[in-house]
XYZ file of C-alpha atoms in Angstrom:
79
model
C 85.249 20.591 204.178
C 82.304 18.237 203.416
C 80.435 16.848 200.454
C 77.411 18.050 198.778
C 75.001 15.610 197.376
C 72.445 16.308 194.730
C 70.356 13.605 193.094
C 69.892 13.686 189.217
C 66.080 14.600 189.382
C 66.825 17.275 191.814
C 68.746 19.463 189.269
C 66.789 22.370 187.350
C 67.795 24.168 184.379
C 67.985 27.896 185.351
C 68.653 31.377 183.526
C 72.351 32.111 182.855
C 74.080 33.346 185.996
C 71.793 31.748 188.428
C 73.593 28.453 188.613
C 76.522 26.348 187.583
C 77.542 26.656 183.919
C 78.204 23.655 181.807
C 77.936 22.076 178.328
C 75.758 19.106 177.380
C 77.869 16.095 176.532
C 74.967 13.696 175.896
C 71.052 13.656 175.755
C 69.061 10.540 176.273
C 65.335 10.066 176.024
C 63.190 7.192 177.301
C 59.619 6.798 178.435
C 58.950 10.616 178.664
C 62.072 11.300 180.669
C 65.209 13.015 179.261
C 68.582 12.623 180.894
C 71.595 15.095 180.349
C 75.079 14.608 180.978
C 76.613 18.056 181.621
C 80.228 18.610 181.865
C 80.579 21.597 184.341
C 82.745 24.655 182.988
C 85.790 23.757 184.870
C 85.994 20.255 183.323
C 86.352 18.568 186.571
C 82.969 16.984 186.911
C 80.237 15.488 184.926
C 76.849 15.417 186.386
C 73.783 13.565 185.283
C 70.504 15.771 185.018
C 67.173 13.895 184.819
C 63.982 15.613 183.975
C 60.498 15.316 182.544
C 60.900 15.530 178.806
C 57.519 17.584 178.616
C 58.887 20.167 181.235
C 60.277 22.122 178.524
C 59.384 23.176 174.972
C 62.755 22.376 173.663
C 65.486 20.279 175.403
C 69.221 21.493 175.217
C 71.055 19.694 172.424
C 74.606 18.140 172.602
C 77.208 20.945 173.114
C 74.571 23.506 174.415
C 75.592 25.661 177.257
C 73.223 25.243 180.198
C 73.070 26.531 183.847
C 72.084 24.075 186.721
C 70.917 24.759 190.241
C 69.932 22.151 192.753
C 66.388 22.192 194.019
C 67.269 19.958 196.761
C 70.668 19.160 198.046
C 72.260 17.256 200.975
C 75.389 18.277 202.737
C 77.534 15.514 204.492
C 80.398 16.374 206.931
C 84.064 15.454 206.018
C 85.055 12.011 207.378
C-alpha cells in the first residue's frame, strides 16, 4: 500500500465514467480562480479542486455531481 497525492490545481473535471464521482459541497471564487470542495461518492474523502474560473463556460454549483481525474499525481511508498 502507498499514498497517492494530487495537488488541487492538478485535478480536471471530466466526462461521466472517466474519473472519480463526487458532489460539490462548496464553490468559492476569488481573483479569476474557482475552488471546489468535492465530496467523493463513498463519502470518505473531500478533495479540493482549484481551477481557472474562465476555463469553463459554467462552473458546477453546490450539490452538482461532477467527475474528477488527476492530470498529475505522485505516488509515495508506504512507510
